[in-house]
Amino acid sequence: MPAPGSTPPTCLQVALPVPVPRLFDYLPPEGQSLTAIQAGQRIRVPFGNRELLGVVAGTGAAEPGVELRRAHALPDAEPVFTGELLESLRWLTRYTHAPAGEVFATALPASLRAGGPLPDTHAWAWLLTEAGITGLAGLRRNTRPRRLAELLEGGPCDEDRLERELDGWRGAARSLARRGFAERIATPAFAHAPAPQPGPLPSAEQQAAITAIAAADSFSPALLEGVTGSGKTEVYLHAIADCLARGRQALVLVPEIGLTPQTLARFRARLGVPVHALHSGLTDNERARVWTAAWRGEARVIVGTRSAVFTPLPDAGLIVVDEEHDGSYKQQDGIRYHARDFALVRGKALGVPVLLGSATPSLETLHNALAGRFAHLRLRRRAGEARPPAVRILDVRKRPLQAGLAPETLEMIGAALRDGGQVLVFKNRRGYAPVLLCHDCGWSAQCPRCSTPAQGTPLTVHAGGGKLVCHHCGHRQTRPLACPDCASLALQPQGIGTERLEELLAERFADWPVLRIDRGTTQRRDGLAKLLDELGDRPGVLVGTQILAKGHDLPNLTRVVVVGVDEGLFSSDFRAGEKLAQLLVQVAGRAGRAQRPGEVWWQTHHPDHRLLHDLINGGYDTFARDELVQRAAAGFPPSTYLAMLRAEAQQVDTAGAFLRAAKAILHEAGAGAMQAAVQLHGPVTAPMARRAGLYRMQLVLSASTRPVLHALLDAALPAIHALPEARRTRWSLDVDPVDLY
Ligand code: ADP
Ligand code: ZN
Ligand code: ZN
């Protein structure tokens, strides 16, 4: 909208997916008038000698004397981004300081981003015509057309069902259609859902949470903090049913590994409406279909992973973020958004409740709840008969370990199996061993692309010891037969990975199934479900990484062992303690979900560590409050606000030169009051100094308030973009970085 008295708009301002934070001016496509085009519409424009798909950001006055190019075409009659979503994406552009075109592109499903048409969201069904009803009896018996006509006598039948029930139905349908006996009709997609099944009667705590959420008729953020198995999902289901009853749409975000067929089946059974899933296992077309169905208001319940936070919600009524502490909500490249935080922004703009659920809330969310900015709903007890597991710290100092397991642990596993239970052995390291070491000279196998003279990145030994793989860049090589430095044959795998644990356990407990569950064995989305289905309720051992920390219900799981608790205890990352505590509590939560009591063992060389004691004595709550005090004292989030400039280059000097120049600009831009409120740390070598052949450096900004951080970035970024050094290095800005590795 031009301000009164200003010059009328003469061109379109288009956001393009190019790494420059500005808009580009174009004339409207041939024969179209500027006023008929709306912000949020997709548009195809010439760019250099290519064509790009962008999004109309608005209109403006062209710079005098510049000859503008004409846009090619508008693929849709209407904007793909309207109202709240358009505004929220503009907010995200400002918050991430990223190019608007890249933000819009990130928010679109891949096929729409590539320029594909908005897909049909209806399904097809067949029905008998009047002529078909009267003519049916005249059809030859026991032919496909006759059988199809008989099937359709019961009413219209969708093609999915025909596919299941009648071989060769397509030919039969064509034959009926030729005679005018049947016709094809469009029906709303996925419109056929069974009647909802009732759930368990809510407990008093659950009911209190359900009532509190139902009472909110505008934006109201709430933390639902409930121990694992306390029935948080039941609370979501009630809140969603309530939202549906008010005629509104509900969006549910779940972590990547939480979106299991089990979860979806539970939602579908309980809600009695179609539940649309959005996750990385879908084809581009399927994703675009769900997105478009939501955009048209047809999809009423959408359950999806991180990028589902961009789902259009014209009739929004509720947003749920399950396991809100989960690391997969933060996008680590491109537009570095946090789906939980963006869900809150959208909830505010939409004026709907946002429910954040977790047994182990992030310190950011807990901080907000304790400060009264979020309602704090709690479920302190496990639902039904289930009792909390007993946790035991096992001091393994001076103990003889086999594949990392103490004798007591092995005995305990045997006893649990003989008792008919299942045991989970958790180790957060894939592969056979994390290091291959020469016992004679000390040489170890390191990744040639991720190591520097000062810092080696070991290659992980895989496949029973025969292969070496880098877990950071994917580099692979065969294991050398002899030490390349001293020719010794004494090369030994050091340390424990899941493969090595599996090897030992399978040998030791040969009478029971031992299943390894990690990214190596569950490449396919349904891989995990298949493995667990095979095991069923039989006694057996599961060995795995954090894939096992949540998702599937394992009612017969009675014992959990965590091997290698110590790895997170002394990390330089200020979030390491939080992540470890969350993992320990989540993994423990897998035990004793049903009637059988559970027991959890943490093996450690540091039995007196504060984190373990906090967790044992006061639970996650005590740990988290303690940690919040320490974060505040050390000046870390959530008491302060961080942004990180990261530079990667072939030469370490190139990355450093860029960050030094950027720092000088930040200094200048921050002169005065801002300087006191923002601290610049670095440039320093990143904790992981080199990765996939590139040296990595970082400069961290830490501010006492968000507005001053953003004001400084706004003031400095144009000059940083214009630096000649910026073209020689791969650099990025991450606001609220989660991993400073
Ligand atoms: P969470 O999401 O907190 O891990 P769930 O909602 O999955 O917990 O509930 C854990 C188990 O307890 C499920 O099997 C669920 O059916 C059951 N459950 C939940 N609420 C109740 C209740 N009020 N009464 C009986 N069983 C319940
Ligand atoms: Zn050697
Ligand atoms: Zn590597």
Short mmCIF file of N, CA and C in Angstrom, two decimals, residues 1 11-15 28-29 32-43 54-59 74-83 86 90 104 295:
data_model
loop_
_atom_site.label_atom_id
_atom_site.label_comp_id
_atom_site.label_asym_id
_atom_site.label_seq_id
_atom_site.Cartn_x
_atom_site.Cartn_y
_atom_site.Cartn_z
N MET A 1 0.86 -1.21 0.00
CA MET A 1 0.00 0.00 0.00
C MET A 1 0.88 1.24 0.00
N CYS A 11 6.06 -1.03 -9.94
CA CYS A 11 6.65 -2.35 -10.20
C CYS A 11 6.33 -3.33 -9.08
N LEU A 12 6.57 -4.59 -9.38
CA LEU A 12 6.42 -5.65 -8.38
C LEU A 12 7.75 -5.82 -7.66
N GLN A 13 7.67 -6.04 -6.34
CA GLN A 13 8.87 -6.41 -5.61
C GLN A 13 8.80 -7.90 -5.35
N VAL A 14 9.79 -8.60 -5.85
CA VAL A 14 9.74 -10.06 -5.82
C VAL A 14 10.84 -10.63 -4.93
N ALA A 15 10.46 -11.56 -4.07
CA ALA A 15 11.43 -12.26 -3.22
C ALA A 15 11.90 -13.49 -3.99
N PRO A 28 4.94 -6.33 -14.21
CA PRO A 28 4.03 -7.49 -14.22
C PRO A 28 4.10 -8.22 -15.55
N PRO A 29 3.68 -9.48 -15.59
CA PRO A 29 3.71 -10.22 -16.85
C PRO A 29 2.88 -9.49 -17.91
N GLN A 32 -0.91 -8.10 -17.83
CA GLN A 32 -1.51 -8.12 -16.48
C GLN A 32 -1.25 -6.79 -15.80
N SER A 33 -2.22 -6.40 -14.98
CA SER A 33 -2.05 -5.11 -14.34
C SER A 33 -1.52 -5.30 -12.92
N LEU A 34 -0.73 -4.34 -12.50
CA LEU A 34 -0.08 -4.38 -11.20
C LEU A 34 -1.10 -4.55 -10.07
N THR A 35 -2.21 -3.87 -10.22
CA THR A 35 -3.17 -3.85 -9.11
C THR A 35 -3.86 -5.19 -8.92
N ALA A 36 -3.85 -6.04 -9.96
CA ALA A 36 -4.56 -7.32 -9.83
C ALA A 36 -3.69 -8.38 -9.17
N ILE A 37 -2.41 -8.03 -8.93
CA ILE A 37 -1.48 -9.03 -8.38
C ILE A 37 -1.34 -8.82 -6.87
N GLN A 38 -1.38 -9.93 -6.14
CA GLN A 38 -1.35 -9.82 -4.67
C GLN A 38 -0.05 -10.34 -4.07
N ALA A 39 0.31 -9.77 -2.95
CA ALA A 39 1.46 -10.27 -2.20
C ALA A 39 1.19 -11.72 -1.83
N GLY A 40 2.25 -12.55 -1.86
CA GLY A 40 2.10 -13.96 -1.51
C GLY A 40 1.85 -14.85 -2.71
N GLN A 41 1.70 -14.26 -3.91
CA GLN A 41 1.52 -15.09 -5.11
C GLN A 41 2.86 -15.60 -5.61
N ARG A 42 2.85 -16.83 -6.13
CA ARG A 42 4.06 -17.31 -6.78
C ARG A 42 4.20 -16.60 -8.13
N ILE A 43 5.44 -16.40 -8.55
CA ILE A 43 5.67 -15.70 -9.81
C ILE A 43 6.95 -16.21 -10.46
N GLY A 54 9.72 -17.10 -7.76
CA GLY A 54 9.77 -16.28 -6.56
C GLY A 54 8.38 -16.08 -6.00
N VAL A 55 8.31 -15.20 -5.01
CA VAL A 55 7.02 -14.87 -4.40
C VAL A 55 6.89 -13.35 -4.38
N VAL A 56 5.72 -12.86 -4.77
CA VAL A 56 5.49 -11.41 -4.77
C VAL A 56 5.48 -10.93 -3.32
N ALA A 57 6.38 -9.97 -3.01
CA ALA A 57 6.43 -9.46 -1.64
C ALA A 57 5.58 -8.20 -1.53
N GLY A 58 5.40 -7.48 -2.63
CA GLY A 58 4.61 -6.25 -2.60
C GLY A 58 4.84 -5.47 -3.87
N THR A 59 4.42 -4.22 -3.85
CA THR A 59 4.67 -3.37 -5.00
C THR A 59 5.47 -2.16 -4.52
N LEU A 74 2.38 -15.82 -13.66
CA LEU A 74 1.92 -16.15 -12.31
C LEU A 74 1.28 -17.53 -12.39
N PRO A 75 1.85 -18.53 -11.75
CA PRO A 75 1.31 -19.88 -11.88
C PRO A 75 -0.08 -20.06 -11.27
N ASP A 76 -0.42 -19.27 -10.24
CA ASP A 76 -1.70 -19.48 -9.57
C ASP A 76 -2.55 -18.21 -9.64
N ALA A 77 -3.86 -18.41 -9.56
CA ALA A 77 -4.76 -17.27 -9.55
C ALA A 77 -4.75 -16.56 -8.19
N GLU A 78 -4.39 -17.33 -7.15
CA GLU A 78 -4.45 -16.77 -5.79
C GLU A 78 -3.07 -16.84 -5.14
N PRO A 79 -2.86 -16.08 -4.07
CA PRO A 79 -1.59 -16.18 -3.34
C PRO A 79 -1.48 -17.53 -2.62
N VAL A 80 -0.27 -18.10 -2.60
CA VAL A 80 -0.07 -19.31 -1.79
C VAL A 80 0.14 -18.93 -0.32
N PHE A 81 0.67 -17.75 -0.08
CA PHE A 81 0.82 -17.26 1.30
C PHE A 81 -0.11 -16.07 1.51
N THR A 82 -1.00 -16.19 2.46
CA THR A 82 -1.90 -15.07 2.75
C THR A 82 -1.92 -14.82 4.24
N GLY A 83 -2.50 -13.70 4.60
CA GLY A 83 -2.84 -13.39 5.99
C GLY A 83 -1.73 -13.70 6.97
N LEU A 86 1.69 -15.28 5.71
CA LEU A 86 2.52 -14.28 5.02
C LEU A 86 3.19 -13.37 6.05
N ARG A 90 7.21 -13.08 7.05
CA ARG A 90 7.93 -11.80 7.05
C ARG A 90 8.66 -11.62 8.37
N PHE A 104 10.63 -17.89 1.97
CA PHE A 104 9.41 -18.36 1.28
C PHE A 104 9.66 -19.74 0.65
N TRP A 295 -4.10 -25.76 3.06
CA TRP A 295 -4.26 -24.40 2.50
C TRP A 295 -5.72 -24.18 2.10
#
